[in-house]
């Protein structure tokens, strides 16, 4: 992803050096942004049962709907809150979090007794079974036994209604450790759901910046088109008066056609950017809002080490550590195979010659203990494998933490560079405006040609475009720095 951004930036710089007219950098930026944020394919899974509820703040969605219906002003904070709670990836993350919480409740359920109701119907002429079932039905008669052939009994039908309860008393720590693992997994899922929300908020904020830039660039190109059209009109009048050669007019008309192409492209990019913003906000892509102007990017003000230190609390890193803790407990689970397992079983039977009969009743209570004496070394191998996996996981998490620190450094440098570019671009605008003013005065005196005025106007539009790109990239870089460092987006927007 970073390589794609660098490649797009290189293409932008190269286009500036090759084009003599209005720069198309915002178009490149929009295309790069849309490729990154808009064209995403989601894979959704159906959730059966209809019992799961994902809470989405109704006030946030109502604000977006009302803004779209009444063309009210939508702020960057509104978009961030809506994406954080209502985007599809956030809803999916909340669903996974609920699933993890249910698995924790499932693990805790293994500590409680299990109760099973069973109905059994048997018809047999096996001598042993006929004798046993006759006793269980409490229909045994010694006289009947003496007058019949026990080896060839008449077939007997028996119905058994059985209620059985079992309670694990000791499992070698397996059940309790599984509960700990499920708890870590549930905490990790909750943290990941929060991190997905921050990522959705980041994508929505960048989409907001993209819309602001696309609309401002559209207005800029529209203004440039009006300026070029005015110069074409002046040139045509001078040609009619014989004060200007026709080739100058034709060159001005070529410039006007080129600006018309840029305007059409800018309008298309603005429409796509608005659809992308609606998509990131979890709204229909046809919805439109009037956007509040972007706040001016603030200075970083803090050293890079402060940003790196705050990244240690990132939710995805905390989730990885919880997952590592769950993995480290796997060795303890596997070690339970070397301990005996003890359970208590209670059973009550009602036996008759038909199903659901109640003629005879009996109860049984059993204490069962089992231990695995030899399994060919498989249990020891499982324990060793779990320990090695835990060690590998620890290295992965450590590398992940180092990668986050590097990511923060990159984001910090990008934010600083974008801020410096913005300041430089603002200074260049003042110089370009003065050049345009002087050139127009010289044109009025007949010293310079029409194309000289067009070149001066083009240079001013180029400077304004560079400032627009630099300001948008500075804001986007600051927003990204806040997210990758684990801070709240609202902190950098105040």
Short mmCIF file of C-alpha atoms in Angstrom, two decimals:
data_model
loop_
_atom_site.label_atom_id
_atom_site.label_comp_id
_atom_site.label_asym_id
_atom_site.label_seq_id
_atom_site.Cartn_x
_atom_site.Cartn_y
_atom_site.Cartn_z
CA UNK A 1 0.00 0.00 0.00
CA UNK A 2 2.84 2.39 0.86
CA UNK A 3 4.57 1.59 -2.44
CA UNK A 4 1.36 2.51 -4.25
CA UNK A 5 1.28 5.85 -2.45
CA UNK A 6 4.92 6.59 -3.29
CA UNK A 7 4.37 5.60 -6.92
CA UNK A 8 1.35 7.89 -7.12
CA UNK A 9 3.34 10.75 -5.61
CA UNK A 10 6.18 10.22 -8.12
CA UNK A 11 3.66 10.28 -10.97
CA UNK A 12 2.27 13.53 -9.57
CA UNK A 13 5.70 15.20 -9.47
CA UNK A 14 6.55 14.01 -12.97
CA UNK A 15 3.25 15.37 -14.32
CA UNK A 16 4.07 18.79 -12.86
CA UNK A 17 7.37 18.91 -14.71
CA UNK A 18 5.92 17.77 -18.04
CA UNK A 19 2.78 19.91 -18.22
CA UNK A 20 3.02 23.61 -19.03
CA UNK A 21 -0.60 24.36 -18.25
CA UNK A 22 -2.86 23.65 -15.35
CA UNK A 23 -1.48 20.83 -13.24
CA UNK A 24 -3.49 17.68 -12.84
CA UNK A 25 -2.05 16.72 -9.47
CA UNK A 26 -5.38 16.78 -7.65
CA UNK A 27 -6.77 14.46 -10.31
CA UNK A 28 -3.89 12.06 -9.68
CA UNK A 29 -4.43 12.39 -5.94
CA UNK A 30 -8.13 11.69 -6.28
CA UNK A 31 -7.50 8.70 -8.52
CA UNK A 32 -4.98 7.35 -6.06
CA UNK A 33 -7.34 7.92 -3.15
CA UNK A 34 -10.29 6.31 -4.89
CA UNK A 35 -8.20 3.29 -5.77
CA UNK A 36 -7.29 2.99 -2.13
CA UNK A 37 -10.51 3.79 -0.37
CA UNK A 38 -13.44 3.21 -2.73
CA UNK A 39 -12.89 0.07 -4.74
CA UNK A 40 -13.15 -2.44 -1.90
CA UNK A 41 -14.93 -5.79 -2.15
CA UNK A 42 -16.49 -7.06 1.04
CA UNK A 43 -17.26 -10.64 1.93
CA UNK A 44 -20.22 -10.86 4.25
CA UNK A 45 -21.47 -13.89 6.15
CA UNK A 46 -25.12 -14.39 6.99
CA UNK A 47 -26.01 -14.41 10.67
CA UNK A 48 -28.76 -16.89 11.45
CA UNK A 49 -31.20 -16.87 14.26
CA UNK A 50 -31.97 -13.17 14.36
CA UNK A 51 -31.00 -12.93 18.03
CA UNK A 52 -27.80 -10.95 17.66
CA UNK A 53 -28.15 -7.18 17.96
CA UNK A 54 -25.45 -4.71 16.97
CA UNK A 55 -25.89 -1.33 18.61
CA UNK A 56 -25.47 1.66 16.27
CA UNK A 57 -26.10 5.13 17.73
CA UNK A 58 -29.32 6.26 16.12
CA UNK A 59 -28.44 9.91 16.61
CA UNK A 60 -25.40 9.63 14.36
CA UNK A 61 -27.29 7.94 11.53
CA UNK A 62 -30.19 10.34 11.95
CA UNK A 63 -27.78 13.24 11.62
CA UNK A 64 -26.43 11.89 8.34
CA UNK A 65 -29.91 11.20 6.96
CA UNK A 66 -31.15 14.63 7.95
CA UNK A 67 -28.07 16.27 6.47
CA UNK A 68 -28.57 14.42 3.19
CA UNK A 69 -32.28 15.24 3.02
CA UNK A 70 -32.04 18.94 3.92
CA UNK A 71 -28.57 19.68 2.46
CA UNK A 72 -27.32 20.74 5.87
CA UNK A 73 -23.66 21.23 6.58
CA UNK A 74 -21.80 18.05 7.49
CA UNK A 75 -18.64 18.38 9.56
CA UNK A 76 -15.60 16.15 9.63
CA UNK A 77 -16.47 15.13 13.18
CA UNK A 78 -19.92 13.97 12.07
CA UNK A 79 -18.39 11.78 9.37
CA UNK A 80 -15.89 10.26 11.79
CA UNK A 81 -18.57 9.40 14.36
CA UNK A 82 -20.88 7.95 11.71
CA UNK A 83 -18.14 5.75 10.24
CA UNK A 84 -16.96 4.65 13.67
CA UNK A 85 -20.40 3.32 14.56
CA UNK A 86 -22.32 2.67 11.35
CA UNK A 87 -20.00 1.50 8.58
CA UNK A 88 -20.30 -2.10 7.45
CA UNK A 89 -16.82 -3.12 8.56
CA UNK A 90 -17.61 -1.81 12.04
CA UNK A 91 -20.88 -3.77 12.15
CA UNK A 92 -18.95 -6.88 11.09
CA UNK A 93 -16.34 -6.25 13.79
CA UNK A 94 -19.04 -5.88 16.42
CA UNK A 95 -20.59 -9.15 15.24
CA UNK A 96 -17.24 -10.93 15.65
CA UNK A 97 -16.92 -9.41 19.10
CA UNK A 98 -20.35 -10.74 20.07
CA UNK A 99 -19.35 -14.17 18.75
CA UNK A 100 -16.22 -14.13 20.93
CA UNK A 101 -18.28 -13.16 24.01
CA UNK A 102 -20.64 -16.06 23.32
CA UNK A 103 -17.69 -18.46 23.04
CA UNK A 104 -16.55 -17.26 26.47
CA UNK A 105 -19.98 -18.06 27.89
CA UNK A 106 -19.80 -21.42 26.13
CA UNK A 107 -16.47 -22.22 27.81
CA UNK A 108 -17.83 -21.28 31.24
CA UNK A 109 -20.74 -23.64 30.70
CA UNK A 110 -18.41 -26.66 30.82
CA UNK A 111 -17.94 -26.06 34.58
CA UNK A 112 -21.65 -26.60 35.19
CA UNK A 113 -23.45 -29.95 35.26
CA UNK A 114 -24.94 -31.20 32.04
CA UNK A 115 -28.42 -32.75 32.16
CA UNK A 116 -29.67 -35.11 29.45
CA UNK A 117 -33.15 -36.60 29.05
CA UNK A 118 -33.27 -39.79 27.00
CA UNK A 119 -36.13 -42.07 25.91
CA UNK A 120 -35.22 -45.63 24.88
CA UNK A 121 -37.42 -48.39 23.47
CA UNK A 122 -36.08 -51.93 23.07
CA UNK A 123 -37.63 -55.20 21.86
CA UNK A 124 -35.35 -58.19 22.28
CA UNK A 125 -35.37 -61.99 22.77
CA UNK A 126 -31.78 -62.13 24.04
CA UNK A 127 -31.86 -64.29 27.21
CA UNK A 128 -29.65 -61.99 29.28
CA UNK A 129 -31.41 -58.81 28.20
CA UNK A 130 -34.89 -60.29 28.67
CA UNK A 131 -33.92 -61.36 32.19
CA UNK A 132 -32.43 -57.93 33.02
CA UNK A 133 -35.30 -55.91 31.54
CA UNK A 134 -37.84 -58.10 33.35
CA UNK A 135 -36.11 -57.27 36.62
CA UNK A 136 -35.94 -53.56 35.72
CA UNK A 137 -39.68 -53.56 34.94
CA UNK A 138 -40.23 -55.19 38.34
CA UNK A 139 -42.19 -58.02 36.65
CA UNK A 140 -39.83 -60.86 37.59
CA UNK A 141 -41.52 -63.99 38.92
CA UNK A 142 -39.64 -67.06 40.12
CA UNK A 143 -42.54 -69.32 39.16
CA UNK A 144 -42.52 -67.97 35.60
CA UNK A 145 -38.79 -68.59 35.45
CA UNK A 146 -39.22 -72.20 36.56
CA UNK A 147 -41.98 -72.96 34.06
CA UNK A 148 -40.27 -71.40 31.02
CA UNK A 149 -37.10 -72.05 29.09
CA UNK A 150 -34.60 -69.27 30.07
CA UNK A 151 -32.53 -70.01 26.99
CA UNK A 152 -35.41 -69.32 24.60
CA UNK A 153 -37.43 -66.52 26.17
CA UNK A 154 -40.35 -64.76 24.55
CA UNK A 155 -39.44 -61.39 23.01
CA UNK A 156 -39.84 -58.55 25.50
CA UNK A 157 -40.58 -54.88 24.76
CA UNK A 158 -39.13 -52.31 27.16
CA UNK A 159 -39.35 -48.54 27.35
CA UNK A 160 -36.80 -46.59 29.42
CA UNK A 161 -37.09 -42.89 30.33
CA UNK A 162 -33.67 -41.77 31.61
CA UNK A 163 -32.62 -38.48 33.20
CA UNK A 164 -28.84 -38.23 33.56
CA UNK A 165 -26.72 -35.46 35.08
CA UNK A 166 -22.93 -35.31 34.96
CA UNK A 167 -20.57 -32.89 36.69
CA UNK A 168 -16.80 -32.63 36.05
CA UNK A 169 -15.00 -32.50 39.39
CA UNK A 170 -11.39 -32.38 38.17
CA UNK A 171 -9.99 -32.12 34.64
CA UNK A 172 -6.34 -31.37 35.33
CA UNK A 173 -6.90 -27.66 34.74
CA UNK A 174 -8.12 -28.11 31.18
CA UNK A 175 -11.56 -26.52 31.62
CA UNK A 176 -10.34 -23.58 33.71
CA UNK A 177 -7.53 -22.89 31.25
CA UNK A 178 -9.91 -23.04 28.32
CA UNK A 179 -12.02 -20.42 30.08
CA UNK A 180 -8.93 -18.22 30.45
CA UNK A 181 -8.18 -18.66 26.77
CA UNK A 182 -11.73 -17.74 25.80
CA UNK A 183 -11.53 -14.68 28.04
CA UNK A 184 -8.34 -13.52 26.30
CA UNK A 185 -9.91 -14.15 22.91
CA UNK A 186 -13.00 -12.17 23.93
CA UNK A 187 -10.89 -9.23 25.09
CA UNK A 188 -8.89 -9.39 21.85
CA UNK A 189 -12.08 -9.39 19.79
CA UNK A 190 -13.38 -6.35 21.66
CA UNK A 191 -10.12 -4.50 21.07
CA UNK A 192 -10.11 -5.46 17.40
CA UNK A 193 -13.68 -4.21 17.03
CA UNK A 194 -12.54 -0.87 18.40
CA UNK A 195 -9.56 -0.82 16.07
CA UNK A 196 -11.79 -1.56 13.08
CA UNK A 197 -13.85 1.45 14.13
CA UNK A 198 -10.75 3.65 14.14
CA UNK A 199 -9.74 2.36 10.71
CA UNK A 200 -13.22 3.08 9.40
CA UNK A 201 -13.06 6.58 10.89
CA UNK A 202 -9.67 7.12 9.22
CA UNK A 203 -11.01 6.01 5.84
CA UNK A 204 -14.05 8.28 6.22
CA UNK A 205 -11.88 11.23 7.24
CA UNK A 206 -9.61 10.72 4.25
CA UNK A 207 -12.69 10.48 2.02
CA UNK A 208 -13.91 13.77 3.51
CA UNK A 209 -10.57 15.40 2.70
CA UNK A 210 -10.77 13.95 -0.80
CA UNK A 211 -14.21 15.48 -1.37
CA UNK A 212 -13.06 18.86 -0.09
CA UNK A 213 -10.06 18.74 -2.40
CA UNK A 214 -12.04 17.52 -5.41
CA UNK A 215 -14.70 20.20 -5.00
CA UNK A 216 -12.14 22.94 -4.45
CA UNK A 217 -10.18 21.79 -7.49
CA UNK A 218 -13.37 21.78 -9.53
CA UNK A 219 -14.00 25.38 -8.50
CA UNK A 220 -10.39 26.24 -9.29
CA UNK A 221 -10.58 24.78 -12.80
CA UNK A 222 -13.94 26.50 -13.34
CA UNK A 223 -12.34 29.82 -12.44
CA UNK A 224 -9.41 29.07 -14.74
CA UNK A 225 -11.81 28.23 -17.55
CA UNK A 226 -13.60 31.56 -17.10
CA UNK A 227 -10.27 33.40 -17.17
CA UNK A 228 -9.09 31.63 -20.33
CA UNK A 229 -12.47 32.19 -22.00
CA UNK A 230 -12.26 35.90 -21.23
CA UNK A 231 -8.80 36.11 -22.79
CA UNK A 232 -10.07 34.24 -25.85
CA UNK A 233 -12.83 36.82 -26.20
CA UNK A 234 -10.34 39.69 -25.94
CA UNK A 235 -8.04 38.02 -28.46
CA UNK A 236 -10.94 37.53 -30.89
CA UNK A 237 -11.87 41.21 -30.62
CA UNK A 238 -8.29 42.28 -31.27
CA UNK A 239 -8.07 39.96 -34.27
CA UNK A 240 -11.20 41.59 -35.70
CA UNK A 241 -9.58 44.99 -35.24
CA UNK A 242 -6.37 43.82 -36.90
CA UNK A 243 -4.31 44.34 -33.75
CA UNK A 244 -3.45 40.62 -33.28
CA UNK A 245 -2.54 37.84 -35.65
CA UNK A 246 -5.01 34.96 -35.90
CA UNK A 247 -2.44 32.36 -34.79
CA UNK A 248 -2.48 33.90 -31.31
CA UNK A 249 -6.27 33.43 -31.16
CA UNK A 250 -6.01 29.82 -32.29
CA UNK A 251 -3.42 29.05 -29.62
CA UNK A 252 -5.71 30.60 -27.00
CA UNK A 253 -8.62 28.46 -28.23
CA UNK A 254 -6.44 25.34 -27.93
CA UNK A 255 -5.69 26.32 -24.34
CA UNK A 256 -9.43 26.78 -23.69
CA UNK A 257 -10.19 23.30 -25.05
CA UNK A 258 -7.54 21.81 -22.79
CA UNK A 259 -9.02 23.53 -19.76
CA UNK A 260 -12.48 22.22 -20.74
CA UNK A 261 -11.06 18.69 -20.64
CA UNK A 262 -9.60 19.30 -17.19
CA UNK A 263 -12.93 20.69 -15.97
CA UNK A 264 -14.83 17.63 -17.17
CA UNK A 265 -12.33 15.36 -15.46
CA UNK A 266 -12.47 17.40 -12.24
CA UNK A 267 -16.27 17.23 -12.18
CA UNK A 268 -16.18 13.45 -12.63
CA UNK A 269 -13.64 13.02 -9.84
CA UNK A 270 -15.76 15.18 -7.54
CA UNK A 271 -18.80 12.98 -8.15
CA UNK A 272 -16.81 9.82 -7.41
CA UNK A 273 -15.31 11.40 -4.28
CA UNK A 274 -18.79 12.25 -2.96
CA UNK A 275 -19.95 8.67 -3.58
CA UNK A 276 -16.85 7.41 -1.77
CA UNK A 277 -17.66 9.58 1.25
CA UNK A 278 -21.20 8.22 1.40
CA UNK A 279 -19.83 4.68 1.08
CA UNK A 280 -17.38 5.23 3.94
CA UNK A 281 -20.14 6.70 6.09
CA UNK A 282 -22.39 3.68 5.59
CA UNK A 283 -24.91 5.67 3.56
CA UNK A 284 -26.34 5.25 0.03
CA UNK A 285 -23.83 6.45 -2.52
CA UNK A 286 -26.39 8.83 -4.07
CA UNK A 287 -26.59 10.88 -0.85
CA UNK A 288 -25.09 14.37 -0.94
CA UNK A 289 -24.09 16.84 1.77
CA UNK A 290 -22.77 20.37 2.04
CA UNK A 291 -19.42 19.92 3.75
CA UNK A 292 -18.04 22.19 6.42
CA UNK A 293 -14.63 23.61 5.40
CA UNK A 294 -11.65 21.63 6.61
CA UNK A 295 -9.87 22.99 9.67
CA UNK A 296 -6.38 24.27 9.04
CA UNK A 297 -3.78 21.56 9.75
CA UNK A 298 -2.17 22.19 13.10
CA UNK A 299 1.53 21.94 13.83
CA UNK A 300 2.70 18.63 15.29
CA UNK A 301 4.19 20.30 18.34
CA UNK A 302 5.57 17.09 19.84
CA UNK A 303 8.67 15.03 19.28
CA UNK A 304 8.42 11.78 17.35
CA UNK A 305 9.23 9.81 20.51
CA UNK A 306 6.04 11.09 22.15
CA UNK A 307 3.99 9.79 19.22
CA UNK A 308 5.85 6.46 19.30
CA UNK A 309 5.19 6.10 23.03
CA UNK A 310 1.46 6.64 22.54
CA UNK A 311 1.42 3.91 19.87
CA UNK A 312 2.20 1.32 22.54
CA UNK A 313 -1.45 1.49 23.55
CA UNK A 314 -2.86 0.84 20.09
CA UNK A 315 -5.88 -1.43 20.21
CA UNK A 316 -4.64 -3.82 17.54
CA UNK A 317 -1.34 -4.26 19.42
CA UNK A 318 -3.22 -4.87 22.68
CA UNK A 319 -5.38 -7.42 20.85
CA UNK A 320 -2.26 -9.18 19.56
CA UNK A 321 -0.91 -9.38 23.11
CA UNK A 322 -4.17 -10.88 24.33
CA UNK A 323 -3.99 -13.43 21.53
CA UNK A 324 -0.41 -14.23 22.55
CA UNK A 325 -1.56 -14.80 26.12
CA UNK A 326 -4.24 -17.19 24.91
CA UNK A 327 -1.68 -19.07 22.83
CA UNK A 328 0.72 -19.34 25.76
CA UNK A 329 -2.02 -21.07 27.79
CA UNK A 330 -2.28 -23.85 25.21
CA UNK A 331 0.72 -25.65 26.74
CA UNK A 332 -1.11 -25.72 30.08
CA UNK A 333 -4.17 -27.19 28.38
CA UNK A 334 -2.10 -29.93 26.75
CA UNK A 335 -0.39 -30.67 30.06
CA UNK A 336 -3.78 -31.63 31.56
CA UNK A 337 -3.47 -34.99 29.79
CA UNK A 338 -1.01 -36.11 32.50
CA UNK A 339 -3.58 -35.66 35.29
CA UNK A 340 -6.60 -37.83 36.12
CA UNK A 341 -10.08 -36.69 35.21
CA UNK A 342 -12.82 -37.14 37.80
CA UNK A 343 -16.55 -36.76 37.20
CA UNK A 344 -19.76 -37.41 39.13
CA UNK A 345 -22.70 -38.97 37.29
CA UNK A 346 -26.27 -39.32 38.57
CA UNK A 347 -28.97 -41.21 36.70
CA UNK A 348 -32.66 -41.86 37.23
CA UNK A 349 -34.62 -44.42 35.15
CA UNK A 350 -38.33 -45.12 34.72
CA UNK A 351 -38.88 -48.52 33.08
CA UNK A 352 -42.05 -50.08 31.67
CA UNK A 353 -43.17 -52.26 28.77
CA UNK A 354 -44.04 -49.12 26.72
CA UNK A 355 -42.44 -45.75 26.10
CA UNK A 356 -42.92 -43.09 28.78
CA UNK A 357 -44.08 -45.74 31.19
CA UNK A 358 -43.66 -45.22 34.95
CA UNK A 359 -44.12 -48.71 36.44
CA UNK A 360 -40.59 -49.11 37.83
CA UNK A 361 -38.12 -46.48 39.06
CA UNK A 362 -34.41 -46.73 39.83
CA UNK A 363 -31.49 -44.36 40.55
CA UNK A 364 -27.75 -44.64 40.09
CA UNK A 365 -24.88 -42.46 41.34
CA UNK A 366 -21.33 -43.01 40.01
CA UNK A 367 -17.97 -41.38 40.54
CA UNK A 368 -15.67 -41.93 37.56
CA UNK A 369 -11.91 -41.36 37.45
CA UNK A 370 -9.77 -41.93 34.35
CA UNK A 371 -6.10 -41.38 33.62
CA UNK A 372 -4.12 -41.89 30.45
CA UNK A 373 -1.12 -44.05 31.31
CA UNK A 374 0.50 -44.26 27.88
CA UNK A 375 -0.23 -42.57 24.53
CA UNK A 376 2.98 -43.20 22.63
CA UNK A 377 4.51 -39.84 23.60
CA UNK A 378 1.85 -37.85 21.76
CA UNK A 379 0.88 -35.85 24.85
CA UNK A 380 4.46 -34.74 25.52
CA UNK A 381 4.86 -33.79 21.88
CA UNK A 382 1.66 -31.73 22.04
CA UNK A 383 2.94 -29.84 25.10
CA UNK A 384 6.29 -29.15 23.44
CA UNK A 385 4.62 -28.01 20.21
CA UNK A 386 2.38 -25.61 22.15
CA UNK A 387 5.40 -24.08 23.87
CA UNK A 388 7.23 -23.59 20.58
CA UNK A 389 4.12 -22.02 19.06
CA UNK A 390 3.92 -19.64 22.03
CA UNK A 391 7.56 -18.66 21.51
CA UNK A 392 6.95 -18.03 17.81
CA UNK A 393 3.89 -15.96 18.68
CA UNK A 394 5.92 -13.85 21.11
CA UNK A 395 8.43 -13.09 18.35
CA UNK A 396 5.62 -12.19 15.96
CA UNK A 397 4.06 -9.78 18.45
CA UNK A 398 7.45 -8.19 19.19
CA UNK A 399 8.04 -7.73 15.47
CA UNK A 400 4.54 -6.30 15.12
CA UNK A 401 5.28 -3.76 17.86
CA UNK A 402 8.53 -2.76 16.13
CA UNK A 403 6.66 -2.40 12.85
CA UNK A 404 4.13 -0.10 14.52
CA UNK A 405 6.96 2.12 15.79
CA UNK A 406 8.37 2.28 12.27
CA UNK A 407 4.91 3.06 10.91
CA UNK A 408 4.59 5.95 13.36
CA UNK A 409 8.00 7.30 12.31
CA UNK A 410 6.97 7.18 8.66
CA UNK A 411 3.65 8.88 9.39
CA UNK A 412 5.39 11.56 11.48
CA UNK A 413 7.90 12.35 8.74
CA UNK A 414 5.13 12.39 6.14
CA UNK A 415 3.11 14.83 8.27
CA UNK A 416 6.12 17.10 8.78
CA UNK A 417 6.97 17.07 5.08
CA UNK A 418 3.38 17.78 4.08
CA UNK A 419 3.25 20.67 6.54
CA UNK A 420 6.44 22.21 5.12
CA UNK A 421 5.11 21.80 1.57
CA UNK A 422 1.93 23.58 2.57
CA UNK A 423 3.85 26.58 3.96
CA UNK A 424 6.00 26.74 0.81
CA UNK A 425 2.95 26.52 -1.44
CA UNK A 426 1.25 29.38 0.42
CA UNK A 427 4.31 31.56 -0.11
CA UNK A 428 4.37 30.69 -3.83
CA UNK A 429 0.77 31.85 -4.32
CA UNK A 430 1.59 35.43 -3.32
CA UNK A 431 4.44 35.57 -5.82
CA UNK A 432 2.31 34.07 -8.61
CA UNK A 433 -0.46 36.62 -8.00
CA UNK A 434 1.99 39.48 -8.26
CA UNK A 435 3.39 38.07 -11.52
CA UNK A 436 -0.12 37.84 -12.96
CA UNK A 437 -0.89 41.44 -11.96
CA UNK A 438 2.27 42.77 -13.57
CA UNK A 439 1.73 40.73 -16.75
CA UNK A 440 -1.82 42.04 -17.13
CA UNK A 441 -0.59 45.61 -16.79
CA UNK A 442 2.07 45.02 -19.44
CA UNK A 443 -0.55 43.39 -21.68
CA UNK A 444 -2.73 46.47 -21.38
CA UNK A 445 0.19 48.57 -22.60
CA UNK A 446 0.77 46.22 -25.53
CA UNK A 447 4.16 45.05 -24.29
CA UNK A 448 3.36 41.32 -23.95
CA UNK A 449 1.18 38.92 -25.92
CA UNK A 450 -2.05 37.17 -25.00
CA UNK A 451 -0.28 33.90 -24.36
CA UNK A 452 1.98 35.64 -21.85
CA UNK A 453 -1.11 36.58 -19.86
CA UNK A 454 -2.41 33.02 -20.17
CA UNK A 455 0.93 31.68 -18.98
CA UNK A 456 0.85 33.98 -15.95
CA UNK A 457 -2.72 32.92 -15.14
CA UNK A 458 -1.74 29.29 -15.61
CA UNK A 459 1.21 29.75 -13.25
CA UNK A 460 -1.14 31.20 -10.63
CA UNK A 461 -3.58 28.30 -11.05
CA UNK A 462 -0.65 25.92 -10.75
CA UNK A 463 0.47 27.56 -7.51
CA UNK A 464 -3.08 27.46 -6.16
CA UNK A 465 -3.37 23.81 -7.14
CA UNK A 466 -0.12 22.95 -5.41
CA UNK A 467 -1.31 24.71 -2.28
CA UNK A 468 -4.61 22.82 -2.47
CA UNK A 469 -2.82 19.49 -2.79
CA UNK A 470 -0.33 20.36 -0.04
CA UNK A 471 -3.08 21.46 2.35
CA UNK A 472 -5.15 18.34 1.74
CA UNK A 473 -2.15 16.04 2.10
CA UNK A 474 -1.09 17.83 5.28
CA UNK A 475 -4.53 17.28 6.79
CA UNK A 476 -4.67 13.65 5.65
CA UNK A 477 -1.14 12.98 6.95
CA UNK A 478 -2.01 14.45 10.34
CA UNK A 479 -5.15 12.32 10.56
CA UNK A 480 -3.21 9.18 9.63
CA UNK A 481 -0.51 9.98 12.19
CA UNK A 482 -3.14 10.25 14.91
CA UNK A 483 -4.59 6.83 14.06
CA UNK A 484 -1.31 4.92 13.65
CA UNK A 485 -0.07 6.36 16.95
CA UNK A 486 -3.17 5.11 18.76
CA UNK A 487 -4.64 8.53 19.49
CA UNK A 488 -8.19 9.70 19.09
CA UNK A 489 -8.87 11.44 15.78
CA UNK A 490 -10.71 14.25 17.51
CA UNK A 491 -7.50 15.26 19.30
CA UNK A 492 -5.83 16.48 16.10
CA UNK A 493 -8.95 18.20 14.78
CA UNK A 494 -9.43 20.56 17.69
#
